[in-house]
Coordinates of C-alpha atoms in Angstrom, one line a residue:
Chain A
M819 CA -1.1 -79.6 28.5
R820 CA 2.0 -77.4 28.5
M821 CA 4.0 -79.9 26.1
K822 CA 0.9 -79.6 23.9
R823 CA 0.6 -75.6 23.8
R824 CA 4.3 -75.4 23.2
K825 CA 4.3 -77.9 20.5
R826 CA 1.6 -75.8 18.9
T827 CA 3.5 -72.7 19.2
V828 CA 6.3 -74.3 17.3
L829 CA 3.8 -75.4 14.5
T830 CA 2.4 -72.1 14.4
R831 CA 6.0 -70.5 13.9
I832 CA 7.0 -73.3 11.0
R833 CA 3.4 -72.3 9.2
D834 CA 4.3 -69.0 9.9
V835 CA 7.5 -68.6 8.3
L836 CA 6.4 -70.8 5.1
F837 CA 3.9 -68.7 4.5
C838 CA 6.3 -65.3 4.8
A839 CA 9.0 -67.3 2.6
I840 CA 6.0 -68.5 -0.2
I841 CA 4.7 -64.7 -0.4
Y842 CA 8.4 -63.1 -0.7
L843 CA 9.4 -66.1 -3.5
F844 CA 5.9 -64.6 -5.2
L845 CA 7.2 -61.0 -5.0
F846 CA 10.9 -61.8 -6.2
L847 CA 10.3 -64.2 -8.3
P848 CA 9.5 -62.0 -11.6
I849 CA 12.4 -59.9 -10.4
S850 CA 15.3 -62.7 -10.2
V851 CA 14.2 -63.7 -14.2
I852 CA 15.4 -60.2 -15.0
V853 CA 18.3 -60.4 -13.1
V854 CA 19.1 -64.2 -14.6
N855 CA 18.1 -62.9 -17.9
S856 CA 20.5 -59.7 -17.9
M857 CA 23.2 -62.2 -18.2
N858 CA 22.2 -64.5 -20.6
A859 CA 24.2 -64.8 -23.7
T860 CA 21.6 -65.2 -26.2
T861 CA 21.5 -62.8 -29.0
S862 CA 18.1 -63.5 -31.0
K863 CA 14.9 -62.7 -30.2
P864 CA 13.1 -63.0 -28.1
Y865 CA 15.9 -63.4 -26.2
L866 CA 14.5 -65.8 -23.6
A867 CA 16.3 -69.1 -24.2
W868 CA 19.7 -69.4 -21.9
K869 CA 22.5 -69.8 -23.9
G870 CA 24.8 -69.7 -21.1
F871 CA 26.6 -66.7 -18.7
T872 CA 27.7 -63.3 -19.9
L873 CA 28.0 -59.8 -19.0
A874 CA 28.4 -58.3 -22.2
W875 CA 25.0 -56.6 -22.2
Y876 CA 26.2 -54.6 -19.3
V877 CA 28.8 -53.3 -21.7
R878 CA 26.8 -53.1 -24.4
L879 CA 24.4 -51.2 -22.1
F880 CA 26.1 -48.3 -22.6
D881 CA 26.2 -47.6 -26.3
N882 CA 22.2 -48.2 -26.4
T883 CA 21.8 -44.4 -26.4
E884 CA 17.8 -44.4 -26.6
L885 CA 18.0 -46.4 -23.7
L886 CA 19.9 -44.5 -21.8
G887 CA 18.1 -41.3 -22.8
S888 CA 15.2 -42.5 -21.5
F889 CA 16.2 -43.9 -18.0
R890 CA 17.8 -40.0 -18.3
N891 CA 14.4 -38.4 -19.2
T892 CA 13.0 -40.4 -16.2
M893 CA 15.6 -39.1 -13.6
I894 CA 15.1 -35.5 -14.7
I895 CA 11.2 -35.7 -14.7
A896 CA 11.7 -37.6 -11.0
V897 CA 13.9 -35.3 -9.6
V898 CA 12.2 -31.8 -10.9
S899 CA 9.0 -33.4 -10.4
T900 CA 9.6 -34.4 -6.6
L901 CA 11.4 -31.2 -6.0
L902 CA 8.3 -29.0 -7.2
S903 CA 5.6 -31.2 -5.6
T904 CA 7.4 -31.5 -2.1
I905 CA 8.0 -27.9 -2.4
I906 CA 4.1 -26.7 -3.5
G907 CA 2.8 -29.6 -1.2
T908 CA 4.7 -28.8 1.9
M909 CA 3.7 -25.1 1.7
G910 CA 0.0 -25.9 0.8
A911 CA 0.1 -28.6 3.9
V912 CA 1.2 -25.7 6.5
G913 CA -0.2 -23.5 4.8
M914 CA -4.0 -25.1 4.9
Y915 CA -3.3 -25.9 8.6
K916 CA -2.7 -22.3 9.6
Y917 CA -4.9 -20.6 7.4
K918 CA -9.0 -20.3 7.0
F919 CA -9.9 -19.0 3.6
K920 CA -12.8 -19.7 1.4
G921 CA -13.0 -23.0 -0.7
K922 CA -10.5 -24.7 1.4
S923 CA -12.7 -27.6 1.7
I924 CA -12.9 -27.7 -2.2
I925 CA -9.0 -28.0 -2.4
D926 CA -9.1 -30.4 0.5
G927 CA -11.8 -32.7 -1.6
L928 CA -9.7 -32.3 -5.0
L929 CA -6.7 -33.5 -3.5
Y930 CA -8.2 -37.1 -3.0
I931 CA -9.1 -37.3 -6.5
P932 CA -5.6 -38.1 -8.0
V933 CA -5.3 -40.7 -5.0
V934 CA -8.4 -42.5 -5.6
I935 CA -9.0 -42.1 -9.0
P936 CA -7.7 -44.9 -11.6
E937 CA -4.4 -43.3 -13.1
I938 CA -6.0 -44.1 -16.4
V939 CA -8.8 -41.4 -16.1
L940 CA -6.1 -38.6 -14.6
G941 CA -4.0 -39.4 -18.0
I942 CA -6.6 -38.8 -20.1
S943 CA -7.9 -36.0 -18.7
L944 CA -4.5 -34.3 -18.6
L945 CA -4.4 -35.3 -22.6
T946 CA -7.6 -33.8 -23.6
I947 CA -7.0 -30.4 -21.6
F948 CA -3.1 -30.4 -23.0
S949 CA -4.4 -30.7 -26.6
K950 CA -7.5 -28.2 -25.9
V951 CA -5.1 -25.4 -24.6
N952 CA -2.3 -26.3 -27.1
I953 CA 0.5 -27.3 -24.7
P954 CA 2.9 -29.2 -26.8
R955 CA 3.3 -33.0 -25.2
G956 CA 6.6 -33.5 -24.1
M957 CA 8.8 -32.8 -21.0
L958 CA 7.0 -30.2 -19.5
T959 CA 3.5 -32.3 -19.7
L960 CA 5.2 -34.8 -18.1
I961 CA 6.8 -33.2 -15.4
L962 CA 3.3 -31.1 -14.8
A963 CA 1.6 -34.4 -14.5
H964 CA 4.4 -36.0 -12.1
V965 CA 3.9 -32.9 -10.2
T966 CA -0.1 -33.3 -9.9
F967 CA 0.0 -36.8 -8.9
S968 CA 2.2 -36.4 -6.3
I969 CA 1.2 -33.3 -4.5
P970 CA -1.3 -35.0 -2.5
F971 CA 1.0 -37.5 -1.1
V972 CA 3.2 -35.6 -0.3
I973 CA 0.6 -33.0 1.7
F974 CA -1.0 -36.5 3.4
N975 CA 2.7 -37.2 5.1
V976 CA 3.8 -33.5 5.8
R977 CA -0.1 -33.3 7.4
A978 CA 0.6 -36.5 9.6
R979 CA 3.4 -34.1 11.2
L980 CA 1.2 -31.4 11.6
A981 CA -1.5 -33.2 13.6
G982 CA 0.7 -32.8 16.6
Y983 CA 2.2 -29.6 15.9
D984 CA 2.1 -27.1 18.4
N985 CA 1.4 -23.6 16.9
S986 CA 2.6 -22.0 20.1
I987 CA 6.3 -22.2 19.0
D988 CA 6.0 -20.2 16.3
E989 CA 4.3 -17.6 18.4
A990 CA 7.5 -18.0 20.7
S991 CA 9.6 -17.3 17.6
M992 CA 8.1 -14.4 16.3
D993 CA 8.0 -13.3 20.4
L994 CA 11.4 -13.3 20.0
G995 CA 11.7 -11.4 17.0
A996 CA 11.8 -13.5 14.0
N997 CA 9.8 -12.6 11.2
R998 CA 7.4 -14.9 9.3
I999 CA 10.0 -16.5 7.1
Q1000 CA 12.8 -16.9 9.4
T1001 CA 10.3 -18.8 11.8
F1002 CA 9.2 -20.8 8.7
F1003 CA 12.5 -21.8 8.0
H1004 CA 13.7 -22.4 11.3
V1005 CA 11.1 -23.6 13.4
T1006 CA 8.5 -25.0 11.3
L1007 CA 10.6 -26.8 8.5
P1008 CA 12.8 -29.0 10.7
V1009 CA 9.6 -30.4 13.1
L1010 CA 7.8 -31.1 9.4
A1011 CA 11.0 -32.4 8.3
P1012 CA 10.4 -36.4 8.4
G1013 CA 7.2 -36.2 6.8
I1014 CA 8.4 -33.9 3.8
A1015 CA 11.0 -36.8 3.7
G1016 CA 8.6 -39.4 3.6
G1017 CA 6.6 -37.5 0.7
A1018 CA 9.4 -36.4 -1.4
L1019 CA 10.5 -40.2 -1.4
L1020 CA 6.7 -41.3 -2.4
A1021 CA 6.9 -38.9 -4.9
F1022 CA 10.3 -40.1 -6.2
T1023 CA 9.3 -43.4 -6.1
L1024 CA 5.6 -43.0 -8.0
S1025 CA 7.4 -40.7 -10.4
I1026 CA 10.2 -43.2 -11.9
D1027 CA 7.5 -46.1 -11.8
D1028 CA 4.6 -44.5 -13.5
I1029 CA 3.3 -45.8 -16.8
I1030 CA -0.2 -45.2 -17.3
I1031 CA -0.3 -41.5 -16.8
S1032 CA 2.8 -40.7 -18.5
Y1033 CA 1.7 -43.1 -21.6
F1034 CA -1.1 -40.4 -22.4
V1035 CA 1.1 -37.4 -21.7
N1036 CA 4.4 -37.7 -23.3
G1037 CA 4.3 -37.0 -26.7
Q1038 CA 7.4 -37.9 -28.6
V1039 CA 9.6 -38.4 -24.9
K1040 CA 10.2 -41.5 -24.0
T1041 CA 10.5 -42.2 -20.1
Y1042 CA 12.3 -45.5 -19.0
P1043 CA 9.2 -47.3 -18.4
L1044 CA 7.9 -46.4 -21.6
R1045 CA 10.6 -48.0 -23.3
V1046 CA 10.6 -50.7 -21.8
M1047 CA 6.3 -50.8 -23.0
E1048 CA 7.9 -50.6 -26.2
S1049 CA 10.2 -53.2 -26.3
I1050 CA 8.4 -55.8 -24.8
K1051 CA 6.5 -55.8 -28.0
S1052 CA 9.7 -57.5 -29.7
G1053 CA 11.0 -59.3 -26.8
V1054 CA 12.8 -57.3 -23.9
A1055 CA 16.7 -57.3 -24.8
P1056 CA 18.8 -58.3 -22.0
D1057 CA 20.1 -54.7 -22.0
V1058 CA 17.0 -53.6 -20.6
N1059 CA 17.3 -56.3 -18.0
A1060 CA 20.9 -55.0 -17.3
L1061 CA 19.7 -51.5 -16.8
S1062 CA 17.0 -52.9 -14.2
T1063 CA 19.0 -55.1 -12.6
L1064 CA 21.4 -51.9 -12.0
I1065 CA 18.6 -49.6 -11.0
L1066 CA 17.7 -52.8 -8.7
I1067 CA 20.9 -52.8 -7.0
A1068 CA 21.0 -49.1 -6.6
T1069 CA 17.6 -49.2 -5.0
I1070 CA 18.8 -52.1 -2.6
V1071 CA 21.6 -50.0 -1.5
F1072 CA 19.7 -46.8 -1.3
V1073 CA 16.6 -48.8 1.0
V1074 CA 19.5 -50.5 3.0
L1075 CA 21.2 -46.9 3.9
T1076 CA 17.9 -44.9 4.6
Q1077 CA 14.9 -46.8 5.1
S1078 CA 15.6 -47.6 8.6
G1079 CA 15.9 -44.1 9.5
I1080 CA 12.7 -43.2 7.8
L1081 CA 10.9 -46.2 9.5
N1082 CA 11.8 -45.1 12.9
K1083 CA 11.1 -41.6 12.3
N1084 CA 8.0 -42.6 11.1
K1085 CA 6.8 -44.5 13.9
K1086 CA 7.1 -41.9 16.6
R1087 CA 4.2 -39.7 14.5
Chain B
M611 CA -8.0 2.9 14.0
E612 CA -10.2 -0.3 13.5
D613 CA -9.7 0.0 9.7
R614 CA -6.0 0.0 10.4
H615 CA -6.1 -3.1 12.3
R616 CA -8.1 -4.8 10.0
M617 CA -5.7 -4.1 7.3
H618 CA -3.2 -5.1 9.4
N619 CA -4.7 -8.6 9.7
F620 CA -5.7 -8.5 6.1
R621 CA -1.9 -7.8 4.9
S622 CA -0.5 -10.1 8.0
N623 CA -2.8 -13.3 6.8
T624 CA -4.2 -12.9 3.1
L625 CA -0.6 -12.4 1.7
P626 CA 0.6 -15.4 3.5
A627 CA -2.2 -18.0 3.0
I628 CA -1.9 -16.8 -0.8
V629 CA 1.8 -17.3 -1.2
M630 CA 1.5 -21.1 0.7
V631 CA -1.6 -22.2 -0.6
G632 CA -1.6 -20.5 -4.5
P633 CA 0.3 -23.0 -6.1
V634 CA -1.2 -26.1 -4.9
T635 CA -4.8 -24.6 -5.5
L636 CA -3.7 -23.8 -9.5
F637 CA -2.4 -27.5 -9.8
M638 CA -5.6 -29.1 -8.1
V639 CA -8.2 -26.6 -10.0
L640 CA -6.3 -26.5 -13.6
L641 CA -4.7 -30.3 -13.7
V642 CA -7.7 -32.1 -11.7
A643 CA -10.5 -30.3 -11.5
V644 CA -10.6 -28.3 -14.9
P645 CA -9.4 -31.3 -16.8
L646 CA -12.1 -33.6 -15.7
I647 CA -15.2 -31.3 -16.2
Y648 CA -13.4 -31.1 -19.8
V649 CA -13.8 -35.3 -19.7
A650 CA -17.5 -34.8 -18.5
V651 CA -17.9 -32.4 -21.3
M652 CA -16.3 -34.1 -23.8
S653 CA -18.1 -37.6 -23.2
F654 CA -21.1 -35.5 -24.9
C655 CA -19.7 -34.4 -27.9
S656 CA -19.7 -35.9 -31.3
I657 CA -16.6 -36.5 -33.6
D658 CA -16.5 -35.1 -37.4
D659 CA -14.8 -37.2 -40.3
N660 CA -11.2 -36.5 -39.3
Y661 CA -12.1 -37.9 -36.0
N662 CA -11.4 -34.6 -34.4
V663 CA -13.9 -33.2 -31.4
V664 CA -16.4 -31.2 -32.2
F665 CA -18.7 -29.4 -29.7
Q666 CA -22.1 -30.8 -30.6
F667 CA -24.5 -32.1 -28.1
T668 CA -25.2 -35.9 -28.3
W669 CA -25.8 -38.9 -26.2
K670 CA -24.5 -41.2 -28.8
N671 CA -21.5 -42.0 -26.6
Y672 CA -23.5 -43.0 -23.5
V673 CA -25.8 -45.2 -25.8
R674 CA -22.6 -46.7 -27.4
L675 CA -21.8 -48.2 -23.9
A676 CA -24.5 -50.4 -23.4
N677 CA -22.7 -52.2 -26.3
A678 CA -23.2 -55.7 -25.2
D679 CA -19.6 -56.4 -26.2
Y680 CA -18.5 -54.1 -24.1
M681 CA -20.9 -54.6 -20.9
K682 CA -19.0 -58.0 -21.3
I683 CA -15.7 -56.5 -20.8
Y684 CA -17.2 -54.3 -17.8
G685 CA -18.5 -57.9 -16.0
Q686 CA -15.3 -58.9 -16.1
S687 CA -13.4 -56.0 -15.3
L688 CA -15.4 -56.1 -12.3
L689 CA -14.9 -59.8 -11.8
I690 CA -11.0 -59.4 -12.3
A691 CA -10.7 -56.6 -9.7
L692 CA -13.2 -58.3 -7.2
I693 CA -11.0 -61.7 -7.5
T694 CA -7.5 -59.7 -7.3
T695 CA -9.1 -57.8 -4.1
V696 CA -10.3 -60.5 -2.5
L697 CA -6.7 -62.6 -3.0
S698 CA -4.9 -59.6 -2.0
L699 CA -6.6 -59.3 1.3
L700 CA -6.2 -63.3 1.7
I701 CA -3.0 -63.3 1.4
G702 CA -2.1 -59.9 2.6
Y703 CA -4.1 -59.8 5.8
P704 CA -2.3 -62.9 7.3
F705 CA 0.8 -61.9 5.6
A706 CA 1.0 -58.0 7.2
Y707 CA -0.4 -59.5 10.6
I708 CA 2.8 -62.0 11.0
I709 CA 5.2 -59.4 10.0
S710 CA 3.8 -56.7 12.2
R711 CA 3.5 -59.1 15.1
S712 CA 7.4 -60.5 14.5
D713 CA 10.1 -60.0 16.6
S714 CA 11.5 -56.3 16.3
R715 CA 15.2 -57.3 15.0
W716 CA 13.7 -58.8 11.5
K717 CA 10.7 -56.4 11.4
K718 CA 12.5 -53.8 9.6
L719 CA 13.9 -56.1 7.3
L720 CA 11.0 -58.4 6.5
Y721 CA 9.0 -54.2 5.8
M722 CA 11.7 -53.9 3.5
L723 CA 11.6 -56.9 1.5
V724 CA 8.0 -56.2 1.1
I725 CA 8.9 -52.6 -0.4
I726 CA 12.1 -53.5 -2.6
P727 CA 10.6 -55.5 -5.6
F728 CA 8.1 -52.2 -6.0
W729 CA 10.9 -50.1 -6.5
T730 CA 12.0 -51.9 -9.7
N731 CA 9.9 -50.9 -13.1
S732 CA 6.4 -52.6 -12.9
L733 CA 6.4 -53.3 -16.5
I734 CA 9.3 -55.1 -16.1
R735 CA 8.5 -57.2 -13.0
I736 CA 5.4 -58.3 -15.3
Y737 CA 7.6 -58.7 -18.2
G738 CA 9.5 -61.4 -15.6
W739 CA 6.1 -62.9 -15.1
R740 CA 5.7 -63.3 -18.6
T741 CA 9.2 -64.6 -19.2
F742 CA 8.6 -67.3 -16.3
L743 CA 5.3 -68.5 -17.6
G744 CA 5.7 -68.6 -21.5
S745 CA 6.0 -71.8 -23.5
N746 CA 9.9 -72.0 -23.3
G747 CA 10.2 -70.0 -19.5
W748 CA 11.7 -71.6 -16.4
L749 CA 8.7 -73.1 -15.3
N750 CA 7.7 -75.1 -18.5
T751 CA 11.4 -76.4 -18.5
A752 CA 11.2 -77.6 -15.2
L753 CA 7.5 -79.2 -15.6
Q754 CA 8.9 -80.8 -18.9
A755 CA 12.4 -82.0 -16.9
L756 CA 10.5 -83.5 -14.1
H757 CA 8.3 -85.1 -16.8
I758 CA 5.4 -83.9 -15.1
V759 CA 4.2 -82.6 -18.1
K760 CA 5.1 -83.2 -22.0
E761 CA 4.1 -80.5 -24.2
P762 CA 4.3 -76.8 -22.6
V763 CA 1.4 -75.6 -20.9
E764 CA 0.0 -72.5 -22.3
F765 CA 0.2 -70.4 -18.8
L766 CA -0.2 -67.2 -20.7
F767 CA -3.6 -65.2 -22.1
Q768 CA -5.6 -66.2 -19.5
R769 CA -7.9 -64.4 -17.0
G770 CA -6.2 -66.0 -14.3
T771 CA -2.8 -65.0 -15.6
T772 CA -3.7 -61.4 -15.5
V773 CA -5.6 -61.2 -12.1
L774 CA -1.9 -63.2 -11.0
G775 CA -0.2 -59.8 -12.2
M776 CA -2.9 -57.6 -10.8
V777 CA -2.6 -59.1 -7.2
Y778 CA 1.0 -58.7 -7.9
C779 CA 1.1 -55.0 -8.8
L780 CA -1.7 -53.9 -6.3
I781 CA -0.7 -56.2 -3.3
P782 CA 1.7 -53.5 -1.5
F783 CA -1.4 -51.3 -1.5
M784 CA -3.4 -53.7 0.4
I785 CA 0.1 -54.7 2.8
L786 CA 1.1 -51.4 4.0
P787 CA -2.2 -49.8 5.0
L788 CA -3.0 -53.2 6.8
Y789 CA 0.4 -53.2 8.3
T790 CA 0.1 -49.8 9.7
A791 CA -3.3 -50.8 11.0
I792 CA -2.7 -54.0 13.0
E793 CA 0.5 -52.1 14.0
K794 CA -1.6 -50.2 16.4
V795 CA -3.4 -52.7 17.6
D796 CA -2.8 -52.9 21.5
G797 CA -1.3 -56.1 22.4
S798 CA -2.7 -55.6 25.7
L799 CA -6.5 -56.3 24.2
L800 CA -5.1 -59.5 22.8
E801 CA -3.9 -60.9 26.1
A802 CA -7.1 -59.7 28.0
S803 CA -9.3 -61.8 25.3
S804 CA -7.0 -65.0 26.1
D805 CA -7.1 -64.7 29.8
L806 CA -11.0 -64.7 29.4
G807 CA -10.7 -67.6 27.9
A808 CA -11.1 -66.5 24.5
R809 CA -9.2 -69.0 21.9
R810 CA -7.1 -67.6 19.3
I811 CA -9.2 -67.7 16.4
I812 CA -12.1 -66.0 18.5
T813 CA -9.7 -63.3 19.6
F814 CA -8.4 -62.9 15.8
F815 CA -12.2 -62.2 14.1
R816 CA -13.7 -60.6 17.5
I817 CA -10.5 -58.6 18.4
V818 CA -8.0 -58.2 15.7
I819 CA -10.0 -57.9 12.4
P820 CA -12.8 -55.4 14.0
L821 CA -9.8 -53.2 15.3
T822 CA -7.7 -53.1 11.9
A823 CA -11.4 -52.4 9.5
S824 CA -10.1 -49.3 8.6
G825 CA -7.3 -50.9 7.1
I826 CA -9.0 -53.6 5.2
F827 CA -11.1 -50.8 4.0
S828 CA -8.4 -48.6 2.4
G829 CA -6.7 -51.5 1.4
C830 CA -9.5 -53.1 -0.6
L831 CA -10.1 -49.6 -2.1
M832 CA -6.6 -49.2 -3.0
V833 CA -6.8 -52.5 -5.1
F834 CA -10.2 -52.7 -6.2
I835 CA -10.2 -49.3 -8.1
P836 CA -6.7 -49.3 -10.2
C837 CA -7.3 -52.7 -11.1
L838 CA -9.9 -51.7 -13.5
G839 CA -7.9 -49.4 -15.1
Y840 CA -4.3 -51.1 -15.2
F841 CA -4.4 -52.0 -19.4
F842 CA -0.9 -53.3 -19.4
V843 CA -0.9 -56.1 -17.2
S844 CA -3.7 -57.6 -19.4
E845 CA -2.2 -56.4 -22.2
I846 CA 1.0 -58.3 -21.6
L847 CA -0.2 -61.1 -19.5
G848 CA -3.8 -61.3 -20.8
G849 CA -3.0 -61.0 -24.4
G850 CA -6.5 -59.2 -25.2
N851 CA -8.2 -62.3 -23.6
S852 CA -8.9 -60.5 -20.3
D853 CA -9.3 -56.5 -20.9
V854 CA -10.4 -54.6 -18.1
I855 CA -12.3 -51.1 -18.9
G856 CA -8.7 -49.5 -18.7
N857 CA -8.0 -51.5 -22.3
L858 CA -11.5 -50.0 -23.7
I859 CA -10.3 -46.3 -22.7
E860 CA -6.9 -46.6 -23.5
R861 CA -8.0 -47.6 -27.5
Q862 CA -10.1 -45.2 -28.1
F863 CA -7.5 -42.2 -26.9
Q864 CA -4.7 -44.7 -28.8
S865 CA -5.7 -46.5 -32.0
G866 CA -9.6 -45.6 -32.0
N867 CA -9.0 -42.2 -31.8
N868 CA -12.6 -41.6 -30.5
W869 CA -12.0 -39.2 -27.6
P870 CA -15.5 -38.5 -26.9
L871 CA -16.2 -42.1 -26.6
G872 CA -13.2 -42.7 -24.3
A873 CA -14.4 -40.2 -22.1
A874 CA -18.0 -41.6 -21.7
L875 CA -16.1 -44.9 -20.7
S876 CA -14.2 -43.1 -18.5
I877 CA -17.3 -41.4 -16.9
I878 CA -17.8 -45.3 -15.9
L879 CA -14.7 -45.2 -13.8
I880 CA -15.3 -41.8 -12.3
V881 CA -18.9 -43.1 -11.1
V882 CA -17.5 -46.4 -9.6
T883 CA -15.0 -44.7 -7.7
L884 CA -17.4 -42.0 -6.3
V885 CA -19.8 -45.0 -4.9
L886 CA -17.0 -47.1 -3.6
V887 CA -15.5 -43.7 -1.9
K888 CA -18.8 -43.1 -0.2
L889 CA -18.9 -46.9 0.6
F890 CA -15.6 -46.7 2.3
Q891 CA -16.6 -43.5 4.0
K892 CA -20.3 -44.6 5.1
A893 CA -18.4 -48.2 6.6
G894 CA -16.5 -45.4 8.8
G895 CA -13.4 -45.5 6.7
N896 CA -10.7 -42.3 7.3
M897 CA -9.8 -40.7 3.6
E898 CA -6.1 -39.9 4.9
D899 CA -5.5 -43.6 5.2
L900 CA -5.7 -43.5 1.5
G901 CA -2.6 -41.5 1.1
M902 CA -0.6 -44.6 2.4

């Protein structure tokens, strides 16, 4: 009886490990295609046939000003929109937690829209309004759009930390002579820090990966995903693969360095 | 005296409230509410000969939505979204279950390995699939080398390839809420169930599934809805053979240049979203779960 049970647990374990291995294979397969193709010596379109190993694309990448420029745009938009949405979202989350005011439930309801609505609807609605009020499409509209869809994610992350927030520590701080601003920066903010960091990370990720919304509000400015989209039509040159591989390596390093810490903090909430 | 008190209260609460909540209110009103209302208005507008939007009331756009070709695409789009959601759930649930119940030494690594692929741009990953599945891609090369097939098999540009791409893009939105929900299940409940003689399969269906229902609902919602709009997946992998509603909208705002018609098509997506969110809330889903 016991033998039987042990045999069964071993079998389920093997089954579980196999199942997960297949899923990870599925998740990483297209990425490995990109990494391998970034080292492909082929020089003719569509750059797919394997012609031997080379690192030449990594060198050529640095001459491709258009590609690097699009990457720079993506980084600028991601950094600026992450900063703005983190600040606006954090203030909003704290404000909505602390104060009662008319129309609060309306703002609350509006926050869910960018989260649930298909991105294409948000994209075209921003396009139509920007064109209606004659805001020229470009960096500014891209940043405004990215801030808009990032704010709710920041707010929900900060709110999760606020759920356990004890208002009396603010009162204590003020009783001890600190003003509102000092209290916010020295008392409230440190407590919320993990939620803010989580929200900022999410905002950054959403921004660098966004295609659909950027596609409608970019004007002439090309972000990295949009540049990739353009090059897909003609066959993605290995220098695009090379840049993607470099970004992948950078993110893996970043994830390994930070993720463990963030995960730990999130679990405590 | 009372006035001064009130005055003080006003100054002490209204100003900070405005400062804190003002910016988010501006963004949500001006860049979410107003644009969506404007899209709704535009869906009743006409266009002139130069494709400019003119504010002349018409039902025409909505009549055109009932076009038979469009109807076919709505059906196809809903079918693709449904299959994608079911597959993501069937794959994502056991997967999330296994990693959340795994040894704590491994758990972090396994979780990270789910996230990392999604830090590489999704377009380039979809293109990776195209490269892999193409007529001279790895899969066909391998199949031919192993003499399983003589001629390259056309894997691309079929509805199935689009579903594959959709599942690939959207499965983290299924796995992550499920993982969070399963993590919260109290292990002692499972022990109690097995002590009382329930078989593991019974415990799973009677205890684990009901306790994680909110994760299942939010995962399904977060996969199904975007799937209707992800036009680039069907464009790259489906080759126009498996359009979703997003493709129809994209065309009207780019090449077709009929914005009012595109706006009316977007209203379909808005309505579908509203209905599903209402169902989600009826089923006891928590909106906060959707923020990941």
